[in-house]
């Protein structure tokens, strides 16, 4: 018994030593628009993975507000993966803050350091108005539903964020929410996750608040719009074993003024979906080629706004000295700080038909910037591709002019020979059939032997990838997770995938036999990882990225995603 305990302890000790420390800090508020004398909650969440301790912690500057209460809570989780023990400790610092003056006030940045790793949470701006931000509930309204729009005046196509909150004097359980039909709006729902219990003070009353729903709305036409009544069914919780009364809460309709796009300086044939802040980019890869060898022209619009309604500039249909194939278009989107970002991409295969310089002319993209209230334009530079003559001999069976033709009227060749010894046709000889059966059996046996021999090597490689993923998950290293998924792609579809960019990865995977949905997931995963590496920690659901990376690794290594 003692020997067994010592053995388990020996396994425990190196596993503990292998776990590396990683730190992450984020901040959340339950309201960014309040009135003077209203109270809201700020949570500063510090997560340490690997069992380390925070060396330096800088909590945010909240001197613009009055601190009503401050508290601290801790939670620790332990898991095992990849032969090591993973410890995650989460500490939450909660501030109950009261707005004391109107205007734009800022909650300062926060940072945490563990060893050599530093994580920073960006500042948060709170808009404080003199008038109450919402109707003050009366004495007979211990529970109420509130719908807020981030703006009350927009132009067609400009984002306004809709937030639905429940306010309750006692904790409640939300059973159902009924949203109105939002006719006249393009709606992009945000994933708010599980409703988080926070505290607010409204009209000198203290409430618990829950965010039930959040979405980006884009008005499709001008005029007076309205977000209709929202209904939510909640049940009061009276302890673990008892449930109290059930309430059906209703919100008041919320109006929104939508202006038409200004006519002054409006470009001809302007697309009403090009609203936001966008950038245009055009690239050709490779920039050197030869006659008959196609290159890829990629045209990308990315930025802040609704990518589903963005219209790319007019794509070229002809280029002197080249043949153009029909374009393929894709789009992606992500949410950062309740703002929708995204991109729309077109790829055109361009095949040169003669040597020289292939020129892609400049492109223009017009959009309306609602912040500056002006029409703006972004342009690309002219792109030059050097085209050499086709290599000597060309591609087998082809020339610059097309396929090679051996003869106009090919005829079968007859030798006039007969089998030696007068034994007749080969298919009538028994020894030939016996030989074929023997060779077939030998080939099957060799195939089975090779598969059994290769399986341990594949298993070892898959275990190694899984261990690398578990270690990256523990260290919150998105770059390493991306590398592990890329390694699995190379093992499944060829090592050349590492040299492909996102624009060419999808077509390559499909040509290699990868299912369309899996190829789309892989490309989308890489795009989200790149965006997350440059986004603030609070702007991207990194946990979901790690889970998606693990699911892709399972699918690529032969399991079920």
Coordinates of C-alpha atoms in Angstrom, one line a residue, residues 33-504:
X33 CA -24.6 54.0 -19.8
X34 CA -25.9 55.2 -16.4
X35 CA -27.4 58.4 -14.8
X36 CA -26.0 60.5 -12.0
X37 CA -26.4 58.7 -8.6
X38 CA -27.0 55.3 -10.3
X39 CA -24.8 52.4 -9.2
X40 CA -23.2 49.7 -11.4
X41 CA -20.9 46.8 -10.9
X42 CA -17.3 46.3 -12.1
X43 CA -15.6 42.9 -12.1
X44 CA -11.9 42.5 -12.5
X45 CA -11.1 38.8 -13.2
X46 CA -7.6 37.5 -12.8
X47 CA -7.0 33.9 -14.1
X48 CA -3.7 32.1 -13.4
X49 CA -3.0 28.7 -15.0
X50 CA -0.2 26.5 -13.7
X51 CA -0.3 27.0 -10.0
X52 CA 1.8 30.2 -9.9
X53 CA 1.2 33.3 -7.8
X54 CA 0.6 36.9 -9.1
X55 CA 3.8 38.9 -8.7
X56 CA 2.3 42.3 -9.6
X57 CA -1.3 43.3 -9.8
X58 CA -2.4 46.8 -10.8
X59 CA -6.2 47.3 -10.2
X60 CA -8.0 49.9 -12.4
X61 CA -8.2 53.6 -11.4
X62 CA -11.9 54.2 -10.4
X63 CA -11.4 57.7 -9.0
X64 CA -14.1 59.1 -11.4
X65 CA -16.7 57.2 -9.4
X66 CA -17.7 56.7 -5.8
X67 CA -16.8 53.2 -4.5
X68 CA -19.8 51.9 -2.5
X69 CA -18.4 48.4 -1.8
X70 CA -15.4 46.3 -2.8
X71 CA -15.1 42.5 -2.4
X72 CA -12.9 39.6 -3.5
X73 CA -13.7 36.0 -4.3
X74 CA -11.5 33.1 -5.3
X75 CA -12.0 29.8 -7.2
X76 CA -9.6 27.0 -8.0
X77 CA -9.9 24.1 -10.5
X78 CA -7.6 21.2 -11.1
X79 CA -7.5 18.9 -14.2
X80 CA -5.1 16.4 -15.7
X81 CA -4.1 16.3 -19.3
X82 CA -1.0 15.4 -21.4
X83 CA 0.7 13.8 -18.4
X84 CA 0.6 16.9 -16.3
X85 CA -1.5 18.5 -13.5
X86 CA -3.2 21.7 -14.6
X87 CA -4.3 24.2 -11.9
X88 CA -6.4 27.2 -12.7
X89 CA -7.0 29.8 -10.1
X90 CA -9.5 32.6 -10.7
X91 CA -9.7 35.7 -8.5
X92 CA -12.5 38.2 -9.0
X93 CA -12.4 41.7 -7.6
X94 CA -15.8 43.3 -7.5
X95 CA -16.5 47.0 -7.2
X96 CA -19.9 48.6 -6.7
X97 CA -19.5 52.1 -8.2
X98 CA -21.8 55.1 -8.2
X99 CA -21.7 57.8 -10.9
X100 CA -21.4 61.2 -9.3
X101 CA -21.2 63.6 -12.3
X102 CA -22.4 63.7 -15.8
X103 CA -20.0 63.2 -18.8
X104 CA -17.7 60.6 -20.2
X105 CA -15.8 58.9 -17.4
X106 CA -13.1 56.3 -17.7
X107 CA -12.3 53.2 -15.7
X108 CA -8.5 52.8 -16.0
X109 CA -6.6 49.9 -17.4
X110 CA -5.6 46.9 -15.2
X111 CA -2.6 44.6 -15.4
X112 CA -1.3 41.4 -13.8
X113 CA 2.2 39.8 -14.0
X114 CA 3.2 36.2 -13.3
X115 CA 6.9 35.5 -13.8
X116 CA 7.8 37.1 -17.2
X117 CA 4.2 37.1 -18.5
X118 CA 2.1 40.2 -18.3
X119 CA -1.6 40.6 -19.2
X120 CA -3.4 43.9 -19.6
X121 CA -7.1 44.8 -19.7
X122 CA -7.9 48.0 -21.6
X123 CA -9.9 50.9 -20.1
X124 CA -13.7 51.1 -20.1
X125 CA -15.6 54.3 -20.9
X126 CA -18.8 55.0 -19.0
X127 CA -21.4 57.5 -20.3
X128 CA -23.1 59.3 -17.4
X129 CA -26.2 61.3 -18.1
X130 CA -28.0 63.8 -15.9
X131 CA -31.4 62.4 -16.5
X132 CA -32.2 58.9 -15.4
X133 CA -31.2 56.3 -18.0
X134 CA -34.5 54.5 -17.6
X135 CA -37.8 54.8 -15.9
X136 CA -37.5 54.4 -12.2
X137 CA -39.6 51.5 -11.0
X138 CA -42.2 52.2 -8.3
X139 CA -42.7 50.5 -5.0
X140 CA -44.8 47.8 -6.5
X141 CA -42.2 46.9 -9.1
X142 CA -39.6 44.7 -7.4
X143 CA -38.8 43.1 -10.8
X144 CA -38.7 44.8 -14.2
X145 CA -37.3 44.2 -17.7
X146 CA -35.1 46.9 -19.3
X147 CA -34.2 47.3 -23.0
X148 CA -31.4 49.7 -23.9
X149 CA -30.1 50.9 -27.3
X150 CA -26.5 52.2 -27.4
X151 CA -27.6 55.1 -29.6
X152 CA -30.9 56.9 -30.1
X153 CA -30.0 58.4 -33.5
X154 CA -28.2 56.6 -36.4
X155 CA -28.0 56.5 -40.2
X156 CA -29.1 53.7 -42.3
X157 CA -26.7 50.8 -42.0
X158 CA -25.0 52.1 -38.8
X159 CA -24.7 49.7 -35.9
X160 CA -26.7 50.2 -32.7
X161 CA -26.4 47.6 -29.9
X162 CA -29.5 46.3 -28.2
X163 CA -29.2 45.0 -24.6
X164 CA -31.9 43.3 -22.6
X165 CA -31.5 43.2 -18.8
X166 CA -33.7 41.8 -16.0
X167 CA -33.6 43.8 -12.7
X168 CA -34.8 42.0 -9.5
X169 CA -34.7 42.8 -5.8
X170 CA -34.1 39.1 -5.1
X171 CA -32.3 36.4 -7.2
X172 CA -34.5 35.0 -9.9
X173 CA -34.3 32.2 -12.4
X174 CA -35.0 33.2 -16.0
X175 CA -37.2 30.6 -17.6
X176 CA -38.1 32.2 -21.0
X177 CA -37.5 35.3 -23.1
X178 CA -39.6 36.4 -26.1
X179 CA -38.0 38.9 -28.4
X180 CA -40.0 41.2 -30.8
X181 CA -39.9 40.9 -34.5
X182 CA -37.3 43.4 -35.6
X183 CA -38.7 44.2 -39.1
X184 CA -36.6 46.8 -40.8
X185 CA -33.4 45.7 -39.1
X186 CA -30.5 43.4 -40.0
X187 CA -29.8 41.6 -36.7
X188 CA -26.5 40.0 -35.6
X189 CA -26.9 38.2 -32.2
X190 CA -24.1 38.3 -29.7
X191 CA -23.4 35.2 -27.6
X192 CA -23.7 36.5 -24.0
X193 CA -23.2 33.1 -22.5
X194 CA -24.8 32.3 -19.1
X195 CA -26.6 35.2 -17.5
X196 CA -24.1 36.8 -15.0
X197 CA -25.5 38.0 -11.7
X198 CA -24.4 41.6 -10.9
X199 CA -25.7 44.5 -8.8
X200 CA -27.2 47.8 -9.8
X201 CA -28.9 50.7 -7.9
X202 CA -31.7 52.4 -9.8
X203 CA -33.8 55.1 -8.3
X204 CA -32.3 54.5 -4.8
X205 CA -33.3 50.9 -5.1
X206 CA -30.8 48.0 -5.0
X207 CA -31.3 45.4 -7.7
X208 CA -29.7 42.2 -9.0
X209 CA -29.3 42.5 -12.8
X210 CA -29.0 39.8 -15.5
X211 CA -28.1 40.4 -19.1
X212 CA -30.4 38.1 -21.1
X213 CA -29.8 39.2 -24.7
X214 CA -27.4 41.4 -26.7
X215 CA -27.4 42.0 -30.5
X216 CA -26.2 44.4 -33.1
X217 CA -29.0 46.1 -35.1
X218 CA -28.5 47.7 -38.5
X219 CA -31.4 49.7 -39.8
X220 CA -32.4 49.0 -43.4
X221 CA -34.4 52.1 -44.1
X222 CA -34.7 55.6 -42.8
X223 CA -37.5 57.1 -40.6
X224 CA -38.7 56.4 -37.1
X225 CA -38.0 52.8 -36.0
X226 CA -38.9 51.0 -32.9
X227 CA -37.7 48.0 -30.9
X228 CA -41.0 46.4 -29.7
X229 CA -42.0 44.9 -26.4
X230 CA -39.7 42.2 -24.9
X231 CA -41.2 39.6 -22.5
X232 CA -39.3 37.5 -20.0
X233 CA -40.6 34.8 -17.6
X234 CA -38.7 34.7 -14.3
X235 CA -39.2 32.7 -11.1
X236 CA -38.1 34.0 -7.7
X237 CA -35.7 31.6 -5.9
X238 CA -36.3 31.0 -2.2
X239 CA -33.4 28.8 -1.4
X240 CA -32.2 25.6 -2.9
X241 CA -35.3 23.5 -2.4
X242 CA -38.0 26.1 -2.8
X243 CA -39.2 28.1 -5.7
X244 CA -41.3 31.3 -5.3
X245 CA -43.7 33.1 -7.5
X246 CA -43.4 33.3 -11.3
X247 CA -43.5 36.7 -13.0
X248 CA -44.0 37.7 -16.7
X249 CA -42.0 40.9 -17.2
X250 CA -42.6 43.3 -20.1
X251 CA -40.4 46.1 -21.4
X252 CA -41.5 49.4 -22.9
X253 CA -40.9 49.9 -26.7
X254 CA -37.7 51.8 -27.5
X255 CA -37.7 54.3 -30.3
X256 CA -34.8 54.9 -32.7
X257 CA -34.4 57.7 -35.2
X258 CA -32.8 56.6 -38.5
X259 CA -31.5 59.2 -41.0
X260 CA -31.0 58.6 -44.6
X261 CA -27.5 58.7 -46.0
X262 CA -26.5 62.3 -46.9
X263 CA -26.9 63.2 -50.5
X264 CA -23.9 65.7 -50.5
X265 CA -20.7 64.1 -52.0
X266 CA -22.5 60.7 -52.3
X267 CA -20.7 58.6 -54.9
X268 CA -22.6 57.4 -57.9
X269 CA -24.1 54.0 -57.4
X270 CA -23.1 53.9 -53.8
X271 CA -24.0 50.7 -52.0
X272 CA -26.0 51.4 -48.8
X273 CA -24.3 48.4 -47.0
X274 CA -20.8 50.0 -47.1
X275 CA -21.2 51.7 -43.7
X276 CA -18.5 51.7 -41.1
X277 CA -14.8 52.0 -41.2
X278 CA -13.2 49.8 -43.8
X279 CA -9.9 49.1 -45.6
X280 CA -9.4 47.7 -49.1
X281 CA -6.5 45.4 -49.9
X282 CA -5.4 43.5 -53.1
X283 CA -2.7 41.0 -53.5
X284 CA -1.4 38.6 -56.1
X285 CA 0.4 35.4 -55.2
X286 CA 2.9 34.5 -56.5
X287 CA 4.3 37.7 -58.2
X288 CA 6.5 35.7 -60.6
X289 CA 5.1 33.0 -62.8
X290 CA 5.3 31.7 -66.4
X291 CA 2.9 31.2 -69.3
X292 CA 0.1 28.8 -68.3
X293 CA 0.9 28.8 -64.6
X294 CA -2.1 30.5 -62.8
X295 CA -1.7 33.0 -60.0
X296 CA -4.4 34.0 -57.4
X297 CA -5.7 37.6 -57.2
X298 CA -7.1 38.2 -53.7
X299 CA -9.3 41.3 -53.0
X300 CA -10.2 41.9 -49.4
X301 CA -12.3 44.4 -47.5
X302 CA -12.0 44.3 -43.8
X303 CA -13.0 46.6 -40.9
X304 CA -15.8 47.6 -38.5
X305 CA -19.4 47.2 -39.7
X306 CA -21.6 44.5 -41.1
X307 CA -19.6 42.3 -43.5
X308 CA -22.8 40.6 -44.8
X309 CA -24.0 43.8 -46.4
X310 CA -20.6 45.1 -47.7
X311 CA -20.2 45.1 -51.4
X312 CA -16.8 44.6 -52.9
X313 CA -15.6 47.0 -55.6
X314 CA -16.2 46.0 -59.2
X315 CA -14.0 43.0 -59.8
X316 CA -12.0 42.8 -63.0
X317 CA -13.4 40.5 -65.6
X318 CA -10.6 40.8 -68.1
X319 CA -6.9 41.5 -67.9
X320 CA -4.7 42.0 -71.0
X321 CA -2.5 38.9 -71.5
X322 CA -4.4 36.6 -69.1
X323 CA -7.5 34.5 -68.7
X324 CA -9.7 35.1 -65.7
X325 CA -11.8 32.4 -64.0
X326 CA -15.0 33.2 -62.1
X327 CA -14.3 34.6 -58.6
X328 CA -15.2 32.9 -55.3
X329 CA -16.3 35.0 -52.3
X330 CA -16.2 34.4 -48.6
X331 CA -16.9 36.4 -45.5
X332 CA -16.3 36.2 -41.8
X333 CA -17.2 38.2 -38.7
X334 CA -16.2 38.6 -35.1
X335 CA -17.3 40.7 -32.1
X336 CA -15.0 42.9 -30.0
X337 CA -16.4 45.1 -27.2
X338 CA -19.9 44.7 -28.5
X339 CA -18.9 46.0 -31.9
X340 CA -19.2 43.9 -35.1
X341 CA -16.0 43.5 -37.2
X342 CA -15.5 41.3 -40.3
X343 CA -14.2 41.0 -43.8
X344 CA -15.3 40.0 -47.3
X345 CA -12.9 38.3 -49.7
X346 CA -12.9 37.5 -53.4
X347 CA -10.4 35.2 -55.0
X348 CA -9.8 35.2 -58.8
X349 CA -7.7 32.6 -60.6
X350 CA -5.6 34.4 -63.3
X351 CA -3.8 32.4 -66.0
X352 CA -1.3 34.2 -68.1
X353 CA -1.4 33.4 -71.8
X354 CA 1.8 35.3 -72.9
X355 CA 5.1 36.4 -71.5
X356 CA 5.8 39.9 -70.3
X357 CA 4.2 42.0 -67.5
X358 CA 0.7 41.3 -66.3
X359 CA -0.8 44.4 -64.8
X360 CA -3.7 44.5 -62.3
X361 CA -5.1 48.1 -62.3
X362 CA -5.9 50.0 -59.0
X363 CA -9.2 49.4 -57.3
X364 CA -11.4 51.8 -55.3
X365 CA -13.8 51.1 -52.4
X366 CA -16.2 53.8 -51.3
X367 CA -17.8 53.7 -47.8
X368 CA -19.6 56.1 -45.4
X369 CA -17.9 56.7 -42.0
X370 CA -20.7 57.5 -39.5
X371 CA -18.2 58.7 -36.9
X372 CA -16.8 61.3 -39.3
X373 CA -20.1 61.7 -41.1
X374 CA -18.3 61.7 -44.4
X375 CA -18.0 59.5 -47.5
X376 CA -14.5 58.1 -47.7
X377 CA -12.5 56.1 -50.3
X378 CA -9.7 53.5 -50.0
X379 CA -7.6 52.6 -53.0
X380 CA -5.1 49.9 -53.9
X381 CA -1.9 50.3 -55.8
X382 CA -1.3 48.9 -59.3
X383 CA 0.1 45.3 -59.1
X384 CA 2.7 44.0 -61.6
X385 CA 3.2 40.3 -62.2
X386 CA 6.3 39.1 -64.1
X387 CA 5.4 36.4 -66.6
X388 CA 8.2 34.3 -68.1
X389 CA 8.0 32.0 -71.1
X390 CA 6.8 28.5 -70.4
X391 CA 9.6 26.0 -69.4
X392 CA 11.1 24.0 -72.2
X393 CA 8.9 21.1 -73.0
X394 CA 6.0 22.7 -71.0
X395 CA 3.7 20.7 -68.9
X396 CA 3.2 17.1 -70.1
X397 CA 0.7 17.0 -72.9
X398 CA 0.3 20.8 -73.2
X399 CA 1.7 23.8 -74.9
X400 CA 1.1 27.5 -74.6
X401 CA -1.5 27.1 -77.4
X402 CA -3.2 24.1 -75.7
X403 CA -3.1 20.3 -75.7
X404 CA -0.7 18.5 -78.1
X405 CA -2.3 16.3 -80.7
X406 CA -0.3 13.3 -81.9
X407 CA -2.4 12.6 -85.0
X408 CA -5.8 13.4 -86.5
X409 CA -7.0 9.8 -87.0
X410 CA -5.2 7.5 -84.6
X411 CA -5.6 3.7 -85.4
X412 CA -5.0 0.6 -83.2
X413 CA -1.6 -1.1 -83.7
X414 CA -1.6 -4.8 -84.8
X415 CA 1.6 -6.8 -84.4
X416 CA 0.5 -10.0 -86.1
X417 CA 2.3 -12.1 -83.6
X418 CA 0.9 -15.4 -82.2
X419 CA 1.7 -17.1 -78.9
X420 CA 4.8 -19.4 -79.0
X421 CA 4.1 -23.1 -78.9
X422 CA 0.5 -22.7 -80.0
X423 CA -0.7 -22.5 -76.3
X424 CA -3.6 -20.2 -77.2
X425 CA -4.6 -16.9 -75.5
X426 CA -3.1 -16.1 -72.1
X427 CA -6.6 -15.8 -70.4
X428 CA -7.1 -19.5 -71.0
X429 CA -4.0 -20.7 -69.2
X430 CA -4.5 -22.0 -65.6
X431 CA -1.0 -21.2 -64.5
X432 CA -1.5 -17.5 -65.3
X433 CA -4.7 -17.4 -63.2
X434 CA -3.0 -19.1 -60.3
X435 CA -0.1 -16.7 -60.5
X436 CA -2.5 -13.7 -60.4
X437 CA -4.4 -15.1 -57.4
X438 CA -1.0 -15.6 -55.6
X439 CA 0.1 -12.1 -56.3
X440 CA -3.2 -10.7 -55.2
X441 CA -3.0 -12.5 -51.9
X442 CA 0.6 -11.4 -51.4
X443 CA -0.4 -7.7 -52.1
X444 CA -3.2 -7.9 -49.5
X445 CA -0.9 -9.4 -46.9
X446 CA 1.8 -6.8 -47.5
X447 CA -0.8 -4.0 -47.3
X448 CA -2.1 -5.3 -43.9
X449 CA 1.5 -5.7 -42.6
X450 CA 2.4 -2.1 -43.6
X451 CA -0.8 -0.7 -42.0
X452 CA 0.0 -2.5 -38.7
X453 CA 3.5 -1.3 -38.8
X454 CA 2.6 2.3 -39.6
X455 CA -0.2 2.5 -37.0
X456 CA 2.1 2.7 -33.9
X457 CA 4.0 5.6 -35.6
X458 CA 0.7 7.4 -36.3
X459 CA -0.5 6.7 -32.7
X460 CA 2.7 8.1 -31.4
X461 CA 2.4 11.3 -33.5
X462 CA -1.2 11.8 -32.5
X463 CA -0.3 11.3 -28.8
X464 CA 2.5 13.9 -29.2
X465 CA 0.1 16.4 -30.8
X466 CA -2.5 15.9 -28.1
X467 CA 0.2 16.4 -25.4
X468 CA 1.3 19.6 -27.1
X469 CA -2.3 20.8 -27.3
X470 CA -2.9 20.1 -23.6
X471 CA 0.2 22.0 -22.7
X472 CA -0.7 24.9 -24.9
X473 CA -4.2 24.9 -23.4
X474 CA -2.8 25.1 -19.9
X475 CA -0.4 27.9 -20.9
X476 CA -3.2 29.7 -22.9
X477 CA -0.8 29.7 -25.9
X478 CA -3.0 30.3 -29.0
X479 CA 0.1 30.3 -31.3
X480 CA 1.1 26.8 -30.2
X481 CA -2.5 25.6 -30.6
X482 CA -2.5 26.9 -34.1
X483 CA 0.8 25.1 -34.8
X484 CA -0.6 21.8 -33.5
X485 CA -3.7 22.0 -35.7
X486 CA -1.4 22.9 -38.6
X487 CA 0.8 19.8 -37.9
X488 CA -2.3 17.6 -37.9
X489 CA -3.4 19.1 -41.2
X490 CA 0.0 18.3 -42.7
X491 CA -0.2 14.7 -41.4
X492 CA -3.7 14.3 -42.9
X493 CA -3.3 16.2 -46.2
X494 CA 0.4 16.8 -46.8
X495 CA 3.1 18.9 -45.2
X496 CA 2.7 21.6 -47.9
X497 CA -0.3 23.1 -46.0
X498 CA 2.1 25.0 -43.8
X499 CA 3.2 27.1 -46.8
X500 CA -0.3 28.1 -47.7
X501 CA -2.1 31.3 -46.7
X502 CA -5.7 31.4 -45.6
X503 CA -6.9 32.3 -49.0
X504 CA -5.5 29.2 -50.6

